[in-house]
PDB file as gemmi writes it, atoms N, CA and C in Angstrom:
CRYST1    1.000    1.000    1.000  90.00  90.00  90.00 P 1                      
ATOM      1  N   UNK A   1     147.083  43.982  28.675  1.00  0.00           N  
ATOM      2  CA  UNK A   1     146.948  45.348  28.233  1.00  0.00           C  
ATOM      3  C   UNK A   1     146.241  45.371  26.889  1.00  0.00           C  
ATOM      4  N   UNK A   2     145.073  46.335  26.865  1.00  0.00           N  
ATOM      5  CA  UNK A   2     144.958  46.456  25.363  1.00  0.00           C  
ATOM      6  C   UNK A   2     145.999  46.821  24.161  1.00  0.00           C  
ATOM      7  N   UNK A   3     145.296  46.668  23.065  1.00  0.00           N  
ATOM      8  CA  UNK A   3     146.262  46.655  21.808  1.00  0.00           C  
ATOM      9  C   UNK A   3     146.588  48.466  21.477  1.00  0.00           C  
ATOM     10  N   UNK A   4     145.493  49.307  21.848  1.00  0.00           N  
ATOM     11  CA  UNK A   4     145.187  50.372  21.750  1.00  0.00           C  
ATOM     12  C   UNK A   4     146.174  51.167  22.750  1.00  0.00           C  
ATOM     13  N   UNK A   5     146.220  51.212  23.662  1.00  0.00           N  
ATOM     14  CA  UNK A   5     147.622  51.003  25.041  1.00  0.00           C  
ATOM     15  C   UNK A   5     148.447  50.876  24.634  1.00  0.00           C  
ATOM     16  N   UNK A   6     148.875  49.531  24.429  1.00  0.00           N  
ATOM     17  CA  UNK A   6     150.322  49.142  24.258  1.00  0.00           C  
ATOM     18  C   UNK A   6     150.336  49.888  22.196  1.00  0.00           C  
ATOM     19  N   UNK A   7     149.579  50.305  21.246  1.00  0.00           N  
ATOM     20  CA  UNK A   7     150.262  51.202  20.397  1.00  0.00           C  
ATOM     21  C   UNK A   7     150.758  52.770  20.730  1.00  0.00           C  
ATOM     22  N   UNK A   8     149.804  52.810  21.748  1.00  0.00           N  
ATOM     23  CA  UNK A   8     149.882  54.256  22.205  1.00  0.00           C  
ATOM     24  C   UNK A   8     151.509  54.871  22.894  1.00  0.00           C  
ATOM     25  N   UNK A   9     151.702  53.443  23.678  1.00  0.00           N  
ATOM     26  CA  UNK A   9     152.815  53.356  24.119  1.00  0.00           C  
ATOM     27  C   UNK A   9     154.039  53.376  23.698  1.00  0.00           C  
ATOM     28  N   UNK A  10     154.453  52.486  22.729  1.00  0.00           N  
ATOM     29  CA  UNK A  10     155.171  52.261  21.573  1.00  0.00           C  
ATOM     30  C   UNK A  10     155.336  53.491  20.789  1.00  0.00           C  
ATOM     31  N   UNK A  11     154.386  54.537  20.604  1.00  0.00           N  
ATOM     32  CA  UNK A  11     154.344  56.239  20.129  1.00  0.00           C  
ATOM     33  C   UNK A  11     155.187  56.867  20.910  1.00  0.00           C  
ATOM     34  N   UNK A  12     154.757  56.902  22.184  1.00  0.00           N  
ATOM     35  CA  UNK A  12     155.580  57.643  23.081  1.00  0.00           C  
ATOM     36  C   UNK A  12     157.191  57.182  22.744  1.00  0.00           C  
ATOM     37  N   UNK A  13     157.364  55.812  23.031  1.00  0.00           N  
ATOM     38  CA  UNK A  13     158.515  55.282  23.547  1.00  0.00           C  
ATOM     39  C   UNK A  13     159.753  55.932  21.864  1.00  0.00           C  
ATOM     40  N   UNK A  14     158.538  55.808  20.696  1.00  0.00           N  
ATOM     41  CA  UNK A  14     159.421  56.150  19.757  1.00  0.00           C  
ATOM     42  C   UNK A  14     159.601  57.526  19.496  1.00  0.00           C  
ATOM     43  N   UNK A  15     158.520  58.904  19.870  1.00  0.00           N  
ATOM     44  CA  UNK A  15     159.296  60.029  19.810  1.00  0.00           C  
ATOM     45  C   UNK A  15     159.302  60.308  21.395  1.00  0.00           C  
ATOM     46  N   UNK A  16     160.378  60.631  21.846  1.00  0.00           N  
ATOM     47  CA  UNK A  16     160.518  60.853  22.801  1.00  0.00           C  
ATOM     48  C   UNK A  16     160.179  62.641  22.713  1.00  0.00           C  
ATOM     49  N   UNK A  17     160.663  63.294  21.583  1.00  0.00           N  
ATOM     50  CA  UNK A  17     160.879  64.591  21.693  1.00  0.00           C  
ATOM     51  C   UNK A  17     159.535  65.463  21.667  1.00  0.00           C  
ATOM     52  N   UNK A  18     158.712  64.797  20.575  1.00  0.00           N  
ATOM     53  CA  UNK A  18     157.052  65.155  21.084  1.00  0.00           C  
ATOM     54  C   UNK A  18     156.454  64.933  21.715  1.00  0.00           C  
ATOM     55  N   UNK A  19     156.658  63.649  22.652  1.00  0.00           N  
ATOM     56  CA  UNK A  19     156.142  63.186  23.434  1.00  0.00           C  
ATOM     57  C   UNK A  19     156.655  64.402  24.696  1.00  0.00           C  
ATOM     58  N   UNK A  20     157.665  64.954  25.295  1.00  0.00           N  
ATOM     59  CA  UNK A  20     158.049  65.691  25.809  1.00  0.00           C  
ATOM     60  C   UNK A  20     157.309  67.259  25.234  1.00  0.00           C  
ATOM     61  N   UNK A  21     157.286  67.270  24.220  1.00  0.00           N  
ATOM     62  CA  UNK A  21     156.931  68.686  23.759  1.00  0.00           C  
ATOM     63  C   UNK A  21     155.629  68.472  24.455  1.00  0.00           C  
ATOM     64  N   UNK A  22     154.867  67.526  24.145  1.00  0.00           N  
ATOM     65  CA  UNK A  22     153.491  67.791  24.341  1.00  0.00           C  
ATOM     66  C   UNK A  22     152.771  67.804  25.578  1.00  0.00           C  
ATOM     67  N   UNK A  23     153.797  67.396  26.447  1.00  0.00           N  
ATOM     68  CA  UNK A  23     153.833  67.522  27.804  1.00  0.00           C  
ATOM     69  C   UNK A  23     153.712  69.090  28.550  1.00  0.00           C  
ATOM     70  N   UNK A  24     155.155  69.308  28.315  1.00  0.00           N  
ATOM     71  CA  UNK A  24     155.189  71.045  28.093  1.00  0.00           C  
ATOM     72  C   UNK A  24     153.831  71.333  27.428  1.00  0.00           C  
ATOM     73  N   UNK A  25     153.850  71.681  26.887  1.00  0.00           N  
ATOM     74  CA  UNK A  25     152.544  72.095  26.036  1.00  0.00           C  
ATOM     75  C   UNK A  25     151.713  72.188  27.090  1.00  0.00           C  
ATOM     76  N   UNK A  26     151.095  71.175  27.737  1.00  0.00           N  
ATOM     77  CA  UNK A  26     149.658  70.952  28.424  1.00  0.00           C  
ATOM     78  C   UNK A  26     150.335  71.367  29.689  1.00  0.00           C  
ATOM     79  N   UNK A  27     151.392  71.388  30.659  1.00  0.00           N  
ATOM     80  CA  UNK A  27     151.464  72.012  31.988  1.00  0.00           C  
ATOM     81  C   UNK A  27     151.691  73.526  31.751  1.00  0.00           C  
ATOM     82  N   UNK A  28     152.123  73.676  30.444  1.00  0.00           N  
ATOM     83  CA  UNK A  28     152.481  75.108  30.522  1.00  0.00           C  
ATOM     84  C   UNK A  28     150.913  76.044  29.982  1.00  0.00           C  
ATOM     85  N   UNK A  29     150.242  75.234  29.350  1.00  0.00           N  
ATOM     86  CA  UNK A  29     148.726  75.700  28.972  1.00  0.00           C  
ATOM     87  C   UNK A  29     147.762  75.520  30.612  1.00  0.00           C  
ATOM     88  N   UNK A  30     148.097  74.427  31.404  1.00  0.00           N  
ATOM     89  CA  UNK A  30     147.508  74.848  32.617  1.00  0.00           C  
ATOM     90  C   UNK A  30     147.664  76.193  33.436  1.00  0.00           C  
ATOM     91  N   UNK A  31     148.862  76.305  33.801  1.00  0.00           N  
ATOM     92  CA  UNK A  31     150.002  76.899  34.566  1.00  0.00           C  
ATOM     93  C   UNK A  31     149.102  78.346  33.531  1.00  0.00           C  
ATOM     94  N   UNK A  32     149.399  79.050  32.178  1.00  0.00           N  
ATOM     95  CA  UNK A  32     148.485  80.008  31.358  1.00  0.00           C  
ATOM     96  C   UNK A  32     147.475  79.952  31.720  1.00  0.00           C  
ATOM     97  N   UNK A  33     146.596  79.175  32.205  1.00  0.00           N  
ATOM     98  CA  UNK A  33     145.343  79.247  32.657  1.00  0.00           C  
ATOM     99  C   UNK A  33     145.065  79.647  33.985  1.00  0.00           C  
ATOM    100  N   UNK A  34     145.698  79.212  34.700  1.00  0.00           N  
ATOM    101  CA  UNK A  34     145.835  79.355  35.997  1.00  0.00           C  
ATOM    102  C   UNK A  34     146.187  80.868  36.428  1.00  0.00           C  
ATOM    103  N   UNK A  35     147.130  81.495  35.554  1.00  0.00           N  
ATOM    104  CA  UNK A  35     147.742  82.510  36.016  1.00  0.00           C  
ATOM    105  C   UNK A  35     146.584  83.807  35.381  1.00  0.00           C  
ATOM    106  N   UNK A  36     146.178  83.318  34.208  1.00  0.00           N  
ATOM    107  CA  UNK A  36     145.291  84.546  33.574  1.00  0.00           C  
ATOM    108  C   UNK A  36     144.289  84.491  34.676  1.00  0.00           C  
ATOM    109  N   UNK A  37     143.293  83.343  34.989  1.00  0.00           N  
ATOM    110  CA  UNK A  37     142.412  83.712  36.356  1.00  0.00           C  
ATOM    111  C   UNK A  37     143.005  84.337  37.498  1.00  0.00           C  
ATOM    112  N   UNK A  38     144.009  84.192  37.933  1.00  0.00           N  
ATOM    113  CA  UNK A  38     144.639  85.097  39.093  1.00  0.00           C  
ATOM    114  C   UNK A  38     144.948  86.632  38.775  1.00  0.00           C  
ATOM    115  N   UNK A  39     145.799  86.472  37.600  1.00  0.00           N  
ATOM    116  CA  UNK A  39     145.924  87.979  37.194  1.00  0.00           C  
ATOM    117  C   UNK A  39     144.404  88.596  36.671  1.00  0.00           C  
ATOM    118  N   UNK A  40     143.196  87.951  36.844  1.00  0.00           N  
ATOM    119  CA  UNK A  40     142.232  89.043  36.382  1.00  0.00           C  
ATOM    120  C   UNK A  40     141.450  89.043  37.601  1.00  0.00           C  
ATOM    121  N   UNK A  41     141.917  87.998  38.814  1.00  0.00           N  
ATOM    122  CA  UNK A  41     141.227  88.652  40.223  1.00  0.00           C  
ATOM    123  C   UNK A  41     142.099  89.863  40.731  1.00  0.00           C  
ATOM    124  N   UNK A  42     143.167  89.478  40.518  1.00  0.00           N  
ATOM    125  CA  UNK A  42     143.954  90.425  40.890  1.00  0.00           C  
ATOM    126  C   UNK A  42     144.119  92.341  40.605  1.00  0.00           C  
ATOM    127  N   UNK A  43     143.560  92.419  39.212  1.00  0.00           N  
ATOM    128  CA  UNK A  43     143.524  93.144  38.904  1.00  0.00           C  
ATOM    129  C   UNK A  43     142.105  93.887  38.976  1.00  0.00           C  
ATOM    130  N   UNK A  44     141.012  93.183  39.303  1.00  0.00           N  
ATOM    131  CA  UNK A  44     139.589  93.348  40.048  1.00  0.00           C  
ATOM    132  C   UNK A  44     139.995  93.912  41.955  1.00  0.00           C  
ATOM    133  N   UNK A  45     140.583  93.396  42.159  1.00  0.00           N  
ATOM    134  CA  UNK A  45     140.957  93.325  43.298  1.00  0.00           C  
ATOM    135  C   UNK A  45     141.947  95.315  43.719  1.00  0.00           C  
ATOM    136  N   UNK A  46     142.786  95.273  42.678  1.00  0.00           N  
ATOM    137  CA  UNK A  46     143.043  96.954  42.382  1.00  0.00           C  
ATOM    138  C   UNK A  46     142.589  97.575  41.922  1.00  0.00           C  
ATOM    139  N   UNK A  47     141.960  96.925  40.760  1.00  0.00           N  
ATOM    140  CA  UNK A  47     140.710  98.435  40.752  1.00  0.00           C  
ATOM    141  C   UNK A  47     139.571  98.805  41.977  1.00  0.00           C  
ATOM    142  N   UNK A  48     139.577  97.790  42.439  1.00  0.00           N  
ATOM    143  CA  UNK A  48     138.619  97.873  43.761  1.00  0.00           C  
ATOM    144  C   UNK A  48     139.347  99.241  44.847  1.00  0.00           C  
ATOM    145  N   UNK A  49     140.665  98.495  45.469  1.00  0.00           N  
ATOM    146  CA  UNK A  49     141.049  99.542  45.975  1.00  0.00           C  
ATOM    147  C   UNK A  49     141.719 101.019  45.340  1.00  0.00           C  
ATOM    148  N   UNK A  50     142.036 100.825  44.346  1.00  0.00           N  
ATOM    149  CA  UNK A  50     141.823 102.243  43.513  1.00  0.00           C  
ATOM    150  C   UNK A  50     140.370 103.401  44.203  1.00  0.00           C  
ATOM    151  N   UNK A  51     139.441 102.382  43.610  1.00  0.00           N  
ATOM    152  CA  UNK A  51     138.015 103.306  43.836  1.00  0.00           C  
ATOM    153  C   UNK A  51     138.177 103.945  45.386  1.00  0.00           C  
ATOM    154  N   UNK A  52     138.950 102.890  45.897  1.00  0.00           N  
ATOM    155  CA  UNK A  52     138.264 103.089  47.209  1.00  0.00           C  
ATOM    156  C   UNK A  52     139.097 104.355  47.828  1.00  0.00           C  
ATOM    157  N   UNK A  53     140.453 104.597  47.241  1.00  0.00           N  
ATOM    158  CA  UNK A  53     141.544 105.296  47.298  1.00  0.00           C  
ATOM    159  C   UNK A  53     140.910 106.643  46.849  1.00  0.00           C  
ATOM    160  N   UNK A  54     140.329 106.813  45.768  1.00  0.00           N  
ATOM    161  CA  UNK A  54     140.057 107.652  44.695  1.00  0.00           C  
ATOM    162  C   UNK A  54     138.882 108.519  45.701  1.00  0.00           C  
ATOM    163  N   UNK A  55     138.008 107.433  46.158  1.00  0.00           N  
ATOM    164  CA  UNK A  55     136.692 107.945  47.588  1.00  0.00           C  
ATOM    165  C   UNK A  55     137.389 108.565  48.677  1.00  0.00           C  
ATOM    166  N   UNK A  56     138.879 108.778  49.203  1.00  0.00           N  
ATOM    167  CA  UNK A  56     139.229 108.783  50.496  1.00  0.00           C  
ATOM    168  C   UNK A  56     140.196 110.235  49.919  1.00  0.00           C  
ATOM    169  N   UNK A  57     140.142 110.472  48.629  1.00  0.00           N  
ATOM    170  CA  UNK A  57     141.198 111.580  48.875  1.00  0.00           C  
ATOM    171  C   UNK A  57     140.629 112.969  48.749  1.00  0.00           C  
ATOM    172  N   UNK A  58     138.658 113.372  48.854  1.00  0.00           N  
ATOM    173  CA  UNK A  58     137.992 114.199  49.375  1.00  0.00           C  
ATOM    174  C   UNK A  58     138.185 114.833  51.127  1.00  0.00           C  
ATOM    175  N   UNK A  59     138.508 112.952  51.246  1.00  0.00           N  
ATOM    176  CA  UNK A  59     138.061 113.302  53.298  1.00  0.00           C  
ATOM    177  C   UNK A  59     139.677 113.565  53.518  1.00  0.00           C  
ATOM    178  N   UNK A  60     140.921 112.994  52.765  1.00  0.00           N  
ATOM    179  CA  UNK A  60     142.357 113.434  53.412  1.00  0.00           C  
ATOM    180  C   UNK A  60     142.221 114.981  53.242  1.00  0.00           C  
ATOM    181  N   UNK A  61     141.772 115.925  51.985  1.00  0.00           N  
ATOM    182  CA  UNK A  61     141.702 117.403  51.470  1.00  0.00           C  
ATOM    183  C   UNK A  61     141.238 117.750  53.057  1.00  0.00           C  
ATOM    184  N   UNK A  62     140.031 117.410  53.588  1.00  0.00           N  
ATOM    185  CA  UNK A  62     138.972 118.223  54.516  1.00  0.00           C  
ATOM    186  C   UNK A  62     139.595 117.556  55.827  1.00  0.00           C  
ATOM    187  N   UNK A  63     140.685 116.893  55.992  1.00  0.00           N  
ATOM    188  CA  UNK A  63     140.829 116.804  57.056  1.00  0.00           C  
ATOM    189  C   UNK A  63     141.626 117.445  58.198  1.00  0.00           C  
ATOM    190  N   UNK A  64     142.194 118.602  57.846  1.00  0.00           N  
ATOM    191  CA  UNK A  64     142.536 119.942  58.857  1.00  0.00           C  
ATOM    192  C   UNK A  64     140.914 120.644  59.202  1.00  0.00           C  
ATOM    193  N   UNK A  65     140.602 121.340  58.379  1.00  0.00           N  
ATOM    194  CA  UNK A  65     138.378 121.285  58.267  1.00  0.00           C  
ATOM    195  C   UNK A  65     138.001 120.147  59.629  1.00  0.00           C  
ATOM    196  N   UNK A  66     138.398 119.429  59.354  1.00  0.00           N  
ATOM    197  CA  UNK A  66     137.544 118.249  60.530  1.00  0.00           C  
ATOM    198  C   UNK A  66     137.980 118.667  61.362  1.00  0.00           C  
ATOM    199  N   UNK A  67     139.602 118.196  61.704  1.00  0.00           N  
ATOM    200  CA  UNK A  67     140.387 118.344  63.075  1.00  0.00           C  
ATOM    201  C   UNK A  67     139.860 119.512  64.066  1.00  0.00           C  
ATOM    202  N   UNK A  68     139.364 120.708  62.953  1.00  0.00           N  
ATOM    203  CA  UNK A  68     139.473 121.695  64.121  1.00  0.00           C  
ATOM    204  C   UNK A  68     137.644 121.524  64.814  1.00  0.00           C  
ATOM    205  N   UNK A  69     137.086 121.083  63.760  1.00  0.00           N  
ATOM    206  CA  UNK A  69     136.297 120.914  63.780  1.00  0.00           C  
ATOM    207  C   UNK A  69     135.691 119.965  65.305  1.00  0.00           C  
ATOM    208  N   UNK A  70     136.786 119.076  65.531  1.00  0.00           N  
ATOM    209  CA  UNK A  70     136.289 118.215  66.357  1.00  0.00           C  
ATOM    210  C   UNK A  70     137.004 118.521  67.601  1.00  0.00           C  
ATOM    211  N   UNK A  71     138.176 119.607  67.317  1.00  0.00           N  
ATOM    212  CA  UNK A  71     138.472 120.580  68.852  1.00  0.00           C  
ATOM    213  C   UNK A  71     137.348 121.217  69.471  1.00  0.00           C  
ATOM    214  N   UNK A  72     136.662 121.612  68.466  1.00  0.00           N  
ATOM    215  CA  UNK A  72     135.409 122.854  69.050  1.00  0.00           C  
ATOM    216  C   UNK A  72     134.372 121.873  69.405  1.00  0.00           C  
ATOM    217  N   UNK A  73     133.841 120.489  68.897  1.00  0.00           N  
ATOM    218  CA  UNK A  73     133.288 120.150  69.723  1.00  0.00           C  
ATOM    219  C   UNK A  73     133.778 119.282  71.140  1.00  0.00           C  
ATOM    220  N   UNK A  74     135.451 119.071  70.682  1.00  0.00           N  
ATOM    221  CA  UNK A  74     135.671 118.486  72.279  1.00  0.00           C  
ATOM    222  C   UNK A  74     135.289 119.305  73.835  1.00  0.00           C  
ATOM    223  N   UNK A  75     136.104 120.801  72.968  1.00  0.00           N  
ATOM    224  CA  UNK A  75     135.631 121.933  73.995  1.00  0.00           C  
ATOM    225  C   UNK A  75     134.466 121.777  74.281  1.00  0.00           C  
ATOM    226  N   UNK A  76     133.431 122.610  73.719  1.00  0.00           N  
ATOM    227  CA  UNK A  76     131.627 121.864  73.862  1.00  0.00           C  
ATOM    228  C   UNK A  76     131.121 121.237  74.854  1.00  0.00           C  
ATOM    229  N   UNK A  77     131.900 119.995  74.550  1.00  0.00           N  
ATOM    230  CA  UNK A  77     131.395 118.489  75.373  1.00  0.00           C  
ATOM    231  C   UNK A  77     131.611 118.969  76.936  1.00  0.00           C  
ATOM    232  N   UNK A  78     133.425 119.416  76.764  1.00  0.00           N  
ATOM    233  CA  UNK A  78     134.114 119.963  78.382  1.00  0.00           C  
ATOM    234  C   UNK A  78     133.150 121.063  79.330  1.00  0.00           C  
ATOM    235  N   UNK A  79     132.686 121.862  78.304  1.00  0.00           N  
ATOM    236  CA  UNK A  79     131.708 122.424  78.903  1.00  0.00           C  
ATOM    237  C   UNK A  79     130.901 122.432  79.273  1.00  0.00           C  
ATOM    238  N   UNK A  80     130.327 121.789  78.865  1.00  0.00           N  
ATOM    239  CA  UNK A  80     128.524 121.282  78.890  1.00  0.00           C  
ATOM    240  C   UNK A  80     129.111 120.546  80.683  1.00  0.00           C  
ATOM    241  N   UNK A  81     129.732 119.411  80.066  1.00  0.00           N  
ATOM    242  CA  UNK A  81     129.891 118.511  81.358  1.00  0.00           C  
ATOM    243  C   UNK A  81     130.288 119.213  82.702  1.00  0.00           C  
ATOM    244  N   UNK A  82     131.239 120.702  82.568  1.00  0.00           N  
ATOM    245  CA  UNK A  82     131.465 121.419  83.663  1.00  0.00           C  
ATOM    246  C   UNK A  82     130.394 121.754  84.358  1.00  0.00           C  
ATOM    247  N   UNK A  83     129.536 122.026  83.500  1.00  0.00           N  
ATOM    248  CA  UNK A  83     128.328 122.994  83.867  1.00  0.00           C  
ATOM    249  C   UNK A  83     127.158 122.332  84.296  1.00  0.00           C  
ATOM    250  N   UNK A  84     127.115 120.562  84.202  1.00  0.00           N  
ATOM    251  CA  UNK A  84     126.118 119.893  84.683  1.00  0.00           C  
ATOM    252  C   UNK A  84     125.190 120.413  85.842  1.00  0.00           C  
ATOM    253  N   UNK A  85     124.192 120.040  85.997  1.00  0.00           N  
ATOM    254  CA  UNK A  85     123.772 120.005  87.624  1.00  0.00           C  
ATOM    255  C   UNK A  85     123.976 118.565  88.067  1.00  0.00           C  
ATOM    256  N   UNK A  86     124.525 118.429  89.570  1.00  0.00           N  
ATOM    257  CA  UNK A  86     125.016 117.350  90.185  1.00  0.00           C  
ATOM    258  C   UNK A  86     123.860 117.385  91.427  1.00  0.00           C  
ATOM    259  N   UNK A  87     122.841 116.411  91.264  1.00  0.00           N  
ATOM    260  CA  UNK A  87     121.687 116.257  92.290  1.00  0.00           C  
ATOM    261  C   UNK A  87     122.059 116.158  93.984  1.00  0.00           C  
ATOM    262  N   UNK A  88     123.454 116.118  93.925  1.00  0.00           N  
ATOM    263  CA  UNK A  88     123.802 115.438  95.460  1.00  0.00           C  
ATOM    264  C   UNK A  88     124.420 116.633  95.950  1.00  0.00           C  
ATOM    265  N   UNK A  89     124.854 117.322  94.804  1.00  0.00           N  
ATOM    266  CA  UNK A  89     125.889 118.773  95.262  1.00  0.00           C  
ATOM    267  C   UNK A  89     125.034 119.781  95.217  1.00  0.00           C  
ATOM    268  N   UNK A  90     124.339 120.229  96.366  1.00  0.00           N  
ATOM    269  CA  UNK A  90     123.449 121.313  96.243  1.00  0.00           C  
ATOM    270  C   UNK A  90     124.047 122.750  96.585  1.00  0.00           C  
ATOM    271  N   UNK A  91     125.198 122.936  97.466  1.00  0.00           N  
ATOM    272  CA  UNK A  91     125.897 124.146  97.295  1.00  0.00           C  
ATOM    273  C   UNK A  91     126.401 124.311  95.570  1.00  0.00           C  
ATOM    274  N   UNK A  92     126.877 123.786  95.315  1.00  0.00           N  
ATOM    275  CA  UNK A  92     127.842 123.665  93.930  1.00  0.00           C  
ATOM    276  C   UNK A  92     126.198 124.362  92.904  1.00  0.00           C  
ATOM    277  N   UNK A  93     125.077 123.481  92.933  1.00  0.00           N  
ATOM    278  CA  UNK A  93     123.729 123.600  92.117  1.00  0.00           C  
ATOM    279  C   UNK A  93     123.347 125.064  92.284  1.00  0.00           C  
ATOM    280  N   UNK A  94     123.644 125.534  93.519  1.00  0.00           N  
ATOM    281  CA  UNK A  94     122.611 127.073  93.497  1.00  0.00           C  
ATOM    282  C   UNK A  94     124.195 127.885  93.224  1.00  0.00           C  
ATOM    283  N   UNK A  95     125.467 127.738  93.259  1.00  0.00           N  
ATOM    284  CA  UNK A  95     126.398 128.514  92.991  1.00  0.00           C  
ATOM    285  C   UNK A  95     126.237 129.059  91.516  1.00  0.00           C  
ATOM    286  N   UNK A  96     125.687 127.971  90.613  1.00  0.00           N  
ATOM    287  CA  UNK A  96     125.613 127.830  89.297  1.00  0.00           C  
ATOM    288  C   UNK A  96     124.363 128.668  88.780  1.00  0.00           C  
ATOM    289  N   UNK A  97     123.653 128.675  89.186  1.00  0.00           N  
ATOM    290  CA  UNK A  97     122.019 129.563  88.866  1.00  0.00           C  
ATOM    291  C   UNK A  97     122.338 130.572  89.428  1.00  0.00           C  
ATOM    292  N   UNK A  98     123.215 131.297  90.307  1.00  0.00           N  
ATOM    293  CA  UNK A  98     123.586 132.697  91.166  1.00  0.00           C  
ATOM    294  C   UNK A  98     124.554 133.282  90.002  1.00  0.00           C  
ATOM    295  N   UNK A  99     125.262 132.226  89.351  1.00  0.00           N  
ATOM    296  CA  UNK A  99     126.498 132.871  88.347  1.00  0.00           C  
ATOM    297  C   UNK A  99     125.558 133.202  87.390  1.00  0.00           C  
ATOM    298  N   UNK A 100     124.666 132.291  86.940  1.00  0.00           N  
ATOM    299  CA  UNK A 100     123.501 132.753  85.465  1.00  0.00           C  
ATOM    300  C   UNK A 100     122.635 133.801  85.970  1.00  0.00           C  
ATOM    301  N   UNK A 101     122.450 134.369  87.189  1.00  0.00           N  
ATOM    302  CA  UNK A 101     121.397 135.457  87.543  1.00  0.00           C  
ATOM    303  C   UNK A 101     122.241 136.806  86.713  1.00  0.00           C  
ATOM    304  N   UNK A 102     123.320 137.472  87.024  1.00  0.00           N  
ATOM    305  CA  UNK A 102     123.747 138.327  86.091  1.00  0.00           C  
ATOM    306  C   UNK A 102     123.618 138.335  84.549  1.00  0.00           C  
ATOM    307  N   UNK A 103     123.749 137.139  83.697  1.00  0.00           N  
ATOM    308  CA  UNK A 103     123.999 136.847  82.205  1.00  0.00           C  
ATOM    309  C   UNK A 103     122.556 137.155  81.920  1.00  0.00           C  
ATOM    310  N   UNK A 104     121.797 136.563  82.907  1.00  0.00           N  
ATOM    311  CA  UNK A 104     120.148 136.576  82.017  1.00  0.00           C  
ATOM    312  C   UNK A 104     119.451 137.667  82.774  1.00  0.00           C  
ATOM    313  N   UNK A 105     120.146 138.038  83.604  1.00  0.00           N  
ATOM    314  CA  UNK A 105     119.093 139.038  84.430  1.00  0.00           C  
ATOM    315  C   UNK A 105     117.495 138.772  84.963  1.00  0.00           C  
ATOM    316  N   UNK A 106     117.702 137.710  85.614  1.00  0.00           N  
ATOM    317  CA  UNK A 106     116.695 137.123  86.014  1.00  0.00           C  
ATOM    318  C   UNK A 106     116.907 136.990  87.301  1.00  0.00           C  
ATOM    319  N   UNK A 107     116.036 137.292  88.718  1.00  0.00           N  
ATOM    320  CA  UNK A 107     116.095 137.006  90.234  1.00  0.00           C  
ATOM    321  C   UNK A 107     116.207 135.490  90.523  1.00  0.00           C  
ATOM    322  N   UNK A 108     117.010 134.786  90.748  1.00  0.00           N  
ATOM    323  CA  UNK A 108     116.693 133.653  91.471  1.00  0.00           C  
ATOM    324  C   UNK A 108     116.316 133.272  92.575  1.00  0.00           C  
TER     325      UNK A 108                                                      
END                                                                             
């Protein structure tokens, strides 16, 4: 063993109590290190969803506004699709242009 070693050693062996302190010291300065990088993702990480919270409470306000909004076009859709023309159903096709001859007043 070097001489440099074995004095180093002989330090330890004689304070035990700094030698311990200084231990502490350096896991508990990791462990501080460790935790400040987590607590400042962490806190990146809530302000993030903050914003995102802060963006979503326009669309919760407008969302009775929507709902009905998207009744009137479900209706819409129901209609439209009632009212198709069906190429194979040709009674059903001229029933449909005989019902629109009154509305538009047009001879079919």
């Amino acid at each position: 063993m070097s001489v440099a070693l074995q004095q180093f050693l002989d330090l330890i062996r004689r304070y035990p109590l700094v030698t311990g302190c200084v231990v502490a010291l350096l896991i508990l300065g990791g462990a501080n290190y460790y935790f400040y990088h987590q607590r400042s993702e962490l806190a990146r990480q809530q302000d993030e969803a903050r914003r995102y919270g802060e963006a979503q409470l326009p669309v919760l306000a407008s969302q009775p506004r929507l709902a009905a909004q998207n009744a009137t076009i479900v209706e819409a859709v129901e209609l439209i699709e009632r009212n198709l023309v069906v190429e194979s159903d040709l009674a059903e096709n001229l029933g449909y242009f005989y019902q629109l001859e009154p509305a538009s007043r047009v001879r079919v």
